[in-house]
Amino acid sequence: MAYRAGRHFLQIPGPSPVPERIVRASSAAVIDHRGPDFADLGHSVLSGMQRIFQTQSPVVIYPSSGTGAWEAALSNLVGPGDRVLFYETGQFAALWKQMADRLQLKGDVISGDWRTGVDANRIEDALRADTAGSIRAVCVVHHETSCGITSNIRAVRDAIDATGHPALLLVDSISGLASVEYRHDAWGADVTISGSQKGLMLPPGLGFNALSERAIDASKLCATPRSYWDWDDMLAANANGYFPYTPVTTLLYGLREAIAMLEEEGLDNVFARHQRLGDACRAAVAHWGLETVCQNPAEHSNVLTGVMMPDGVDADAVRRIILERFDMSLGTGLGKLKGRAFRIGHLGDINELTLMGTLSGVEMGLGLADVPHRAGGLEAAMQVLKQ
Ligand SMILES: *Cc1c(COP(=O)(O)O)cnc(C)c1O
């Protein structure tokens, strides 16, 4: 590929751009993962991730994508024939349910419209209807990346508690963690699943399970055959700062740097920055006269903005023009939003001017693709950023 001047704008909602500091940290020499120096790195990332998840309980780190971390959570807790309740907030919730089918779980689905988040009342109703208490786990996506919708996880926990039902709460915060507020302990999650390539600003390749004491106890009673994903082996080795098999040492160097960067900025400031950039992006979209995919203002994503295209416009054609002309990648519409929406990522290592560059590429692209819109979205975004 011929050199293109300037930098590529990777404005997809994960993988997000990897900052220079993390690239450099990840390039250090690989060390003996059973040698005396490794334990410092191991302890540092394991305790650091407890602070990022806001939990006192252990966090398990896998050499995997987020999908692997989904499978890890399921295979330590449930097995063939077990009932698991899913809430279809969008494509990622649907894919997680599909995995449950392949693992021969009995997945019940509360269907959604892909434009609003989890309605905790519907989870409460489903659990009340399960008088036998046979549903073993409730699986919800905290931040639905296919639509740009954030769901209220504390409300889900409260709904489960209100019924007195024993189901565990499993939460996918693969794209929410480290960009928008997430509190594993305070919100009562039993397992929170995450990945490295979104808010953590790392390349793809690490998967996470944040656990609760209840989840660890339940896993000891779970007879599902498992090996690579087994929490027991992980927790035993992690206690001394090591891993049961070869970890991705280079990504762990990067993770240590990412945790340091997030803590230098301060998690609350990180969340406030994402809020400000999300507000500005939505102001531009509203000015253009286009609809966001998310229809509930309380659930708007600060990680990405899903933009609906008017009928008859192919969202992927708009993306293609923007990539060719301005060297910027935007997220494609997933599942039933394919061709109908595109997604503007504004997560991770991004500031005001990165967002303004992104929005200018989008506005020029709308013009070139003849998408009916009102010019001047950038001015609307700048008004928000100047406040
Ligand atoms: C990215 C993402 C996934 C999938 O993670 P992979 O690393 O691609 O396996 C799952 N759920 C959500 C919400 C995501 O954003």
XYZ file of N, CA and C in Angstrom, residues 75-279:
615
model
N -18.468 -20.965 30.694
C -18.056 -22.348 30.939
C -17.639 -22.598 32.382
N -17.366 -21.536 33.143
C -17.089 -21.733 34.563
C -18.355 -21.794 35.411
N -19.499 -21.416 34.820
C -20.705 -21.272 35.642
C -21.889 -22.116 35.199
N -21.994 -22.403 33.914
C -23.172 -23.118 33.407
C -22.741 -24.149 32.368
N -23.656 -25.057 32.072
C -23.332 -26.104 31.111
C -24.568 -26.547 30.354
N -24.427 -27.536 29.491
C -25.521 -27.997 28.645
C -26.813 -28.200 29.433
N -27.892 -27.643 28.894
C -29.201 -27.804 29.518
C -29.546 -26.722 30.536
N -28.545 -25.953 30.979
C -28.835 -24.900 31.965
C -29.561 -23.727 31.311
N -30.521 -23.158 32.037
C -31.253 -21.989 31.510
C -30.485 -20.699 31.807
N -30.360 -19.871 30.781
C -29.668 -18.585 30.911
C -30.534 -17.532 30.208
N -30.718 -16.401 30.859
C -31.592 -15.354 30.300
C -30.765 -14.249 29.646
N -31.056 -13.959 28.391
C -30.368 -12.888 27.655
C -31.349 -11.750 27.359
N -30.792 -10.546 27.194
C -31.615 -9.390 26.798
C -31.036 -8.844 25.505
N -31.824 -8.874 24.447
C -31.291 -8.542 23.125
C -31.248 -7.028 22.897
N -30.153 -6.410 23.380
C -30.002 -4.965 23.173
C -29.493 -4.649 21.768
N -28.865 -5.636 21.110
C -28.308 -5.412 19.767
C -27.521 -6.633 19.328
N -26.623 -6.418 18.378
C -25.893 -7.521 17.755
C -24.990 -8.268 18.736
N -24.329 -7.544 19.668
C -23.412 -8.255 20.566
C -24.167 -9.143 21.545
N -25.309 -8.655 22.036
C -26.137 -9.505 22.897
C -26.594 -10.732 22.107
N -26.942 -10.535 20.829
C -27.406 -11.657 19.997
C -26.286 -12.673 19.769
N -25.054 -12.176 19.580
C -23.923 -13.090 19.363
C -23.595 -13.890 20.630
N -23.736 -13.244 21.772
C -23.465 -13.937 23.042
C -24.486 -15.072 23.230
N -25.739 -14.765 22.885
C -26.794 -15.787 22.955
C -26.498 -16.929 21.983
N -25.996 -16.583 20.792
C -25.661 -17.612 19.808
C -24.562 -18.542 20.373
N -23.605 -17.953 21.074
C -22.570 -18.773 21.713
C -23.211 -19.728 22.717
N -24.170 -19.216 23.497
C -24.851 -20.064 24.484
C -25.532 -21.246 23.798
N -26.117 -20.997 22.625
C -26.745 -22.096 21.864
C -25.700 -23.148 21.509
N -24.540 -22.688 21.041
C -23.500 -23.636 20.634
C -22.964 -24.424 21.825
N -22.993 -23.800 23.006
C -22.544 -24.497 24.209
C -23.676 -25.345 24.795
N -24.786 -25.411 24.055
C -25.950 -26.234 24.424
C -26.617 -25.773 25.716
N -26.528 -24.471 25.985
C -27.308 -23.918 27.087
C -28.719 -23.693 26.569
N -29.666 -23.520 27.488
C -31.020 -23.158 27.063
C -31.174 -21.660 27.254
N -30.938 -20.908 26.172
C -30.975 -19.456 26.270
C -32.376 -18.912 26.045
N -32.915 -18.222 27.051
C -34.172 -17.480 26.873
C -33.783 -16.071 26.453
N -34.575 -15.462 25.576
C -34.235 -14.113 25.114
C -35.393 -13.153 25.352
N -35.093 -12.030 25.985
C -36.043 -10.921 26.010
C -35.675 -10.075 24.806
N -36.581 -9.974 23.836
C -36.205 -9.283 22.602
C -36.289 -7.776 22.792
N -35.446 -7.071 22.048
C -35.411 -5.617 22.149
C -35.531 -4.994 20.772
N -35.569 -3.662 20.733
C -35.750 -2.964 19.449
C -34.429 -2.422 18.899
N -33.320 -2.691 19.562
C -31.978 -2.235 19.159
C -31.868 -0.703 19.202
N -32.826 -0.017 19.820
C -32.737 1.443 19.877
C -32.903 1.951 21.305
N -33.163 1.006 22.222
C -33.235 1.346 23.638
C -32.517 0.246 24.422
N -32.148 0.559 25.668
C -31.365 -0.381 26.461
C -32.221 -1.371 27.233
N -31.595 -1.986 28.237
C -32.259 -3.015 29.033
C -33.363 -2.381 29.885
N -34.575 -2.946 29.789
C -35.669 -2.554 30.671
C -35.674 -3.567 31.822
N -35.185 -3.107 32.984
C -34.994 -4.031 34.118
C -36.317 -4.654 34.567
N -37.434 -3.958 34.340
C -38.736 -4.522 34.735
C -39.022 -5.822 34.003
N -38.555 -5.895 32.756
C -38.826 -7.115 31.974
C -37.975 -8.272 32.489
N -36.804 -7.966 33.008
C -35.993 -9.025 33.626
C -36.664 -9.488 34.917
N -37.168 -8.524 35.673
C -37.870 -8.869 36.921
C -39.065 -9.783 36.617
N -39.838 -9.430 35.573
C -41.004 -10.259 35.206
C -40.570 -11.671 34.839
N -39.489 -11.780 34.047
C -39.038 -13.108 33.594
C -38.581 -13.955 34.777
N -37.932 -13.325 35.750
C -37.469 -14.086 36.914
C -38.639 -14.486 37.803
N -39.637 -13.586 37.934
C -40.810 -13.930 38.752
C -41.571 -15.100 38.139
N -41.579 -15.143 36.797
C -42.293 -16.232 36.109
C -41.568 -17.565 36.285
N -40.304 -17.507 36.625
C -39.495 -18.723 36.803
C -39.619 -19.181 38.256
N -40.788 -19.690 38.605
C -41.058 -20.023 40.010
C -40.168 -21.168 40.505
N -39.698 -21.994 39.559
C -38.823 -23.102 39.961
C -37.391 -22.630 40.235
N -37.097 -21.369 39.892
C -35.733 -20.848 40.118
C -34.708 -21.537 39.244
N -35.116 -21.906 38.017
C -34.199 -22.700 37.177
C -33.267 -21.848 36.322
N -33.528 -20.539 36.215
C -32.615 -19.679 35.438
C -31.338 -19.490 36.250
N -30.219 -19.884 35.654
C -28.958 -19.869 36.406
C -28.244 -18.517 36.316
N -28.430 -17.831 35.195
C -27.705 -16.564 35.032
C -28.498 -15.612 34.144
N -28.343 -14.319 34.431
C -28.890 -13.248 33.589
C -27.700 -12.601 32.894
N -27.731 -12.537 31.563
C -26.606 -11.995 30.789
C -27.033 -10.707 30.090
N -26.371 -9.610 30.424
C -26.714 -8.338 29.789
C -25.451 -7.631 29.297
N -25.631 -6.816 28.276
C -24.524 -6.035 27.721
C -24.634 -4.618 28.286
N -23.592 -4.188 28.997
C -23.600 -2.849 29.609
C -23.590 -1.769 28.540
N -22.627 -1.895 27.607
C -22.563 -0.916 26.533
C -22.670 -1.653 25.206
N -23.805 -1.526 24.538
C -24.069 -2.259 23.290
C -23.414 -1.500 22.139
N -22.305 -2.047 21.675
C -21.454 -1.374 20.695
C -22.075 -1.334 19.302
N -22.997 -2.239 19.015
C -23.599 -2.233 17.682
C -24.578 -1.076 17.510
N -25.086 -0.532 18.615
C -26.122 0.510 18.520
C -25.704 1.818 19.196
N -24.773 1.738 20.147
C -24.423 2.943 20.911
C -25.413 3.202 22.025
N -25.631 2.169 22.845
C -26.620 2.261 23.924
C -25.988 1.766 25.233
N -26.137 2.567 26.292
C -25.621 2.181 27.611
C -26.792 1.788 28.496
N -26.731 0.607 29.091
C -27.822 0.170 29.965
C -27.449 0.347 31.432
N -28.478 0.470 32.255
C -28.307 0.702 33.688
C -28.159 -0.653 34.408
N -26.922 -0.982 34.750
C -26.644 -2.301 35.335
C -27.116 -2.386 36.781
N -26.997 -1.281 37.521
C -27.481 -1.291 38.911
C -28.985 -1.607 38.945
N -29.727 -1.086 37.960
C -31.167 -1.347 37.915
C -31.449 -2.828 37.665
N -30.586 -3.476 36.876
C -30.755 -4.915 36.633
C -30.512 -5.690 37.926
N -29.436 -5.339 38.642
C -29.162 -6.003 39.925
C -30.340 -5.828 40.882
N -30.863 -4.591 40.948
C -31.987 -4.328 41.861
C -33.206 -5.162 41.472
N -33.420 -5.314 40.160
C -34.567 -6.109 39.697
C -34.397 -7.567 40.106
N -33.177 -8.092 39.974
C -32.935 -9.491 40.380
C -33.168 -9.619 41.887
N -32.610 -8.679 42.645
C -32.730 -8.739 44.106
C -34.187 -8.627 44.560
N -34.967 -7.800 43.836
C -36.364 -7.602 44.224
C -37.148 -8.910 44.155
N -36.728 -9.800 43.277
C -37.449 -11.080 43.142
C -36.923 -12.128 44.114
N -35.749 -11.907 44.686
C -35.135 -12.920 45.539
C -34.636 -14.122 44.745
N -34.602 -14.007 43.422
C -34.170 -15.106 42.548
C -32.648 -15.293 42.648
N -32.162 -16.539 42.665
C -30.721 -16.762 42.868
C -29.843 -16.597 41.623
N -30.410 -16.210 40.487
C -29.604 -16.134 39.253
C -28.394 -15.216 39.428
N -27.290 -15.612 38.808
C -26.087 -14.772 38.789
C -26.234 -13.689 37.726
N -25.539 -12.576 37.913
C -25.581 -11.485 36.926
C -24.251 -11.421 36.174
N -24.316 -11.703 34.865
C -23.132 -11.648 33.999
C -23.255 -10.430 33.088
N -22.229 -9.599 33.079
C -22.301 -8.340 32.330
C -21.146 -8.261 31.330
N -21.473 -7.963 30.085
C -20.469 -7.650 29.061
C -20.223 -6.144 29.110
N -19.019 -5.759 29.608
C -18.642 -4.350 29.480
C -17.356 -4.273 28.663
N -17.354 -5.008 27.556
C -16.162 -5.055 26.708
C -15.855 -3.654 26.171
N -16.892 -2.923 25.769
C -16.639 -1.592 25.209
C -16.946 -0.459 26.185
N -17.531 -0.784 27.338
C -17.847 0.285 28.292
C -16.677 0.583 29.218
N -16.010 -0.482 29.670
C -14.960 -0.342 30.683
C -13.893 0.663 30.270
N -13.550 1.539 31.211
C -12.480 2.529 31.056
C -12.824 3.659 30.088
N -14.090 3.699 29.624
C -14.557 4.854 28.842
C -15.740 5.512 29.538
N -16.662 4.667 30.012
C -17.804 5.184 30.770
C -17.809 4.493 32.132
N -18.491 5.110 33.089
C -18.439 4.592 34.458
C -18.860 3.131 34.507
N -18.081 2.339 35.232
C -18.466 0.955 35.475
C -18.004 0.567 36.869
N -18.915 0.057 37.697
C -18.592 -0.314 39.084
C -19.014 -1.751 39.337
N -18.041 -2.666 39.240
C -18.348 -4.090 39.365
C -18.961 -4.414 40.724
N -18.340 -3.971 41.806
C -18.846 -4.315 43.148
C -20.121 -3.548 43.486
N -20.091 -2.232 43.301
C -21.229 -1.408 43.728
C -22.497 -1.740 42.934
N -22.328 -2.193 41.705
C -23.506 -2.522 40.894
C -23.901 -3.990 41.012
N -23.126 -4.754 41.782
C -23.527 -6.126 42.082
C -23.404 -7.112 40.932
N -22.420 -6.923 40.059
C -22.195 -7.910 38.987
C -21.476 -9.120 39.571
N -21.798 -10.305 39.062
C -21.075 -11.507 39.489
C -19.884 -11.785 38.582
N -20.047 -11.567 37.290
C -18.907 -11.609 36.380
C -19.041 -10.421 35.434
N -17.960 -9.666 35.274
C -17.931 -8.641 34.229
C -16.872 -9.042 33.227
N -17.282 -9.043 31.963
C -16.419 -9.476 30.866
C -15.910 -8.244 30.134
N -14.598 -8.225 29.821
C -14.102 -7.101 29.036
C -12.969 -7.545 28.121
N -12.466 -6.592 27.354
C -11.411 -6.871 26.384
C -10.453 -5.696 26.312
N -9.315 -5.892 25.648
C -8.241 -4.902 25.716
C -8.351 -3.769 24.697
N -9.086 -3.980 23.596
C -8.927 -3.102 22.429
C -9.941 -1.966 22.337
N -10.645 -1.680 23.440
C -11.634 -0.592 23.381
C -11.161 0.519 24.315
N -11.807 0.712 25.457
C -11.415 1.812 26.346
C -10.011 1.673 26.908
N -9.494 0.473 26.975
C -8.147 0.281 27.536
C -7.043 0.678 26.550
N -7.408 0.967 25.305
C -6.476 1.555 24.317
C -5.353 0.608 23.904
N -5.512 -0.686 24.144
C -4.481 -1.663 23.781
C -4.827 -2.296 22.437
N -3.853 -2.983 21.833
C -4.218 -3.820 20.691
C -5.163 -4.932 21.161
N -5.838 -5.610 20.226
C -6.670 -6.754 20.612
C -5.794 -7.856 21.194
N -6.376 -8.699 22.043
C -5.622 -9.868 22.494
C -5.709 -10.219 23.971
N -6.321 -9.334 24.789
C -6.536 -9.701 26.192
C -8.032 -9.700 26.484
N -8.477 -10.734 27.211
C -9.865 -10.814 27.671
C -9.871 -10.840 29.183
N -10.926 -10.300 29.780
C -10.992 -10.184 31.243
C -12.291 -10.754 31.798
N -12.197 -11.404 32.950
C -13.367 -11.752 33.769
C -13.135 -11.164 35.148
N -13.918 -10.160 35.527
C -13.923 -9.709 36.925
C -14.945 -10.574 37.645
N -14.575 -11.093 38.802
C -15.417 -12.091 39.479
C -16.037 -11.519 40.754
N -16.998 -12.254 41.315
C -17.494 -11.971 42.671
C -17.259 -13.233 43.493
N -17.313 -13.120 44.796
C -17.148 -14.317 45.639
C -18.226 -15.340 45.304
N -19.436 -14.844 45.032
C -20.531 -15.776 44.683
C -20.229 -16.527 43.405
N -19.644 -15.819 42.427
C -19.321 -16.474 41.159
C -18.237 -17.525 41.381
N -17.246 -17.202 42.205
C -16.166 -18.171 42.465
C -16.745 -19.406 43.160
N -17.625 -19.187 44.125
C -18.262 -20.335 44.806
C -19.072 -21.163 43.818
N -19.849 -20.485 42.966
C -20.690 -21.207 42.000
C -19.832 -22.004 41.022
N -18.672 -21.478 40.654
C -17.823 -22.179 39.684
C -17.291 -23.483 40.277
N -17.095 -23.501 41.586
C -16.583 -24.727 42.217
C -17.626 -25.848 42.169
N -18.917 -25.454 42.102
C -19.987 -26.455 42.044
C -20.356 -26.814 40.602
N -19.795 -26.075 39.643
C -20.193 -26.269 38.241
C -19.366 -27.408 37.631
N -20.065 -28.416 37.125
C -19.379 -29.639 36.645
C -19.020 -29.578 35.163
N -19.302 -28.446 34.498
C -19.017 -28.357 33.057
C -17.523 -28.585 32.781
N -17.185 -29.516 31.866
C -15.778 -29.732 31.554
C -15.142 -28.460 30.990
N -13.987 -28.093 31.485
C -13.280 -26.914 30.994
C -11.821 -27.047 31.381
N -10.958 -26.391 30.660
C -9.539 -26.487 30.986
C -8.848 -25.137 30.808
N -8.745 -24.697 29.533
C -8.057 -23.430 29.242
C -8.686 -22.265 30.008
N -10.022 -22.270 30.117
C -10.730 -21.132 30.720
C -10.903 -21.259 32.228
N -10.452 -22.364 32.811
C -10.766 -22.650 34.210
C -10.252 -21.553 35.159
N -11.163 -21.007 35.973
C -10.760 -19.954 36.921
C -9.838 -20.485 38.012
N -10.082 -21.717 38.459
C -9.297 -22.287 39.568
C -7.797 -22.201 39.318
N -7.373 -22.720 38.157
C -5.947 -22.716 37.816
C -5.416 -21.283 37.766
N -6.219 -20.403 37.168
C -5.815 -18.999 37.026
C -5.630 -18.358 38.394
N -6.630 -18.515 39.250
C -6.584 -17.836 40.552
C -5.423 -18.359 41.389
N -5.155 -19.660 41.286
C -4.055 -20.232 42.067
C -2.722 -19.636 41.618
N -2.503 -19.564 40.303
C -1.232 -19.015 39.801
C -1.164 -17.498 40.029
N -2.286 -16.813 39.805
C -2.326 -15.349 39.944
C -1.976 -14.897 41.363
N -2.314 -15.720 42.342
C -2.047 -15.344 43.742
C -0.565 -15.009 43.939
N 0.305 -15.647 43.143
C 1.748 -15.376 43.240
C 2.247 -14.470 42.122
N 1.328 -13.925 41.320
C 1.728 -13.016 40.240
C 2.033 -13.732 38.929
N 1.677 -15.015 38.832
C 1.984 -15.793 37.624
C 0.703 -16.288 36.947
N 0.895 -16.935 35.798
C -0.228 -17.482 35.022
C 0.009 -18.967 34.784
N -1.086 -19.755 34.623
C -0.901 -21.210 34.483
C -0.275 -21.609 33.146
N -0.420 -20.763 32.129
C 0.224 -21.023 30.836
C 0.804 -19.704 30.343
N 1.506 -19.723 29.213
C 2.262 -18.541 28.789
C 1.342 -17.351 28.527
N 1.495 -16.270 29.255
C 0.674 -15.074 29.020
C 1.246 -14.252 27.863
N 0.452 -13.281 27.366
C 0.945 -12.393 26.308
C 1.754 -11.285 26.990
N 3.003 -11.566 27.273
C 3.833 -10.653 28.071
C 3.834 -9.238 27.497
N 3.951 -9.116 26.174
C 4.037 -7.780 25.575
C 2.753 -6.981 25.810
N 1.594 -7.651 25.715
C 0.337 -6.936 25.968
C 0.203 -6.588 27.457
N 0.773 -7.407 28.308
C 0.723 -7.085 29.747
C 1.585 -5.860 30.058
N 2.722 -5.711 29.362
C 3.488 -4.454 29.499
C 2.594 -3.277 29.076
N 1.913 -3.461 27.962
C 1.034 -2.401 27.467
C -0.088 -2.113 28.450
N -0.630 -3.182 29.046
C -1.726 -3.011 30.008
C -1.247 -2.227 31.232
N -0.026 -2.548 31.700
C 0.511 -1.804 32.852
C 0.605 -0.313 32.524
N 1.026 -0.005 31.302
C 1.127 1.396 30.874
C -0.267 2.025 30.757
N -1.222 1.275 30.210
C -2.589 1.804 30.047
C -3.198 2.143 31.405
N -2.996 1.257 32.380
C -3.538 1.508 33.724
C -2.895 2.768 34.300
N -1.578 2.906 34.105
C -0.884 4.101 34.610
C -1.455 5.359 33.953
N -1.689 5.309 32.643
C -2.212 6.484 31.934
C -3.614 6.845 32.419
N -4.472 5.825 32.579
C -5.843 6.079 33.038
C -5.825 6.681 34.447
N -4.880 6.215 35.277
C -4.849 6.711 36.651
C -4.172 8.081 36.747
N -3.254 8.379 35.821
C -2.688 9.735 35.792
C -3.779 10.745 35.446
N -4.598 10.401 34.448
C -5.696 11.307 34.079
C -6.778 11.280 35.155
N -6.980 10.137 35.787
C -8.052 9.964 36.785
C -9.279 9.391 36.098
N -9.790 8.264 36.610
C -10.931 7.618 35.926
C -12.109 8.570 35.757
N -12.385 9.387 36.785
C -13.533 10.302 36.667
C -13.322 11.309 35.543
N -12.077 11.748 35.372
C -11.787 12.680 34.270
C -11.894 11.986 32.916
N -11.505 10.718 32.879
C -11.642 9.940 31.642
C -13.128 9.865 31.257
N -13.967 9.570 32.250
C -15.403 9.461 31.967
C -15.971 10.828 31.545
N -15.515 11.901 32.209
C -16.021 13.246 31.882
C -15.604 13.640 30.458
N -14.383 13.260 30.086
C -13.909 13.552 28.719
C -14.794 12.827 27.697
N -15.086 11.568 27.940
C -15.943 10.830 27.002
C -17.350 11.443 26.947
N -17.829 11.917 28.092
C -19.147 12.558 28.114
C -19.147 13.820 27.237
N -18.088 14.640 27.401
C -18.013 15.899 26.660
C -17.940 15.625 25.152
N -17.118 14.652 24.778
C -16.960 14.349 23.357
C -18.239 13.715 22.791
N -18.883 12.880 23.600
C -20.153 12.280 23.167
C -21.208 13.356 22.956
N -21.301 14.292 23.904
C -22.268 15.396 23.773
C -22.014 16.190 22.495
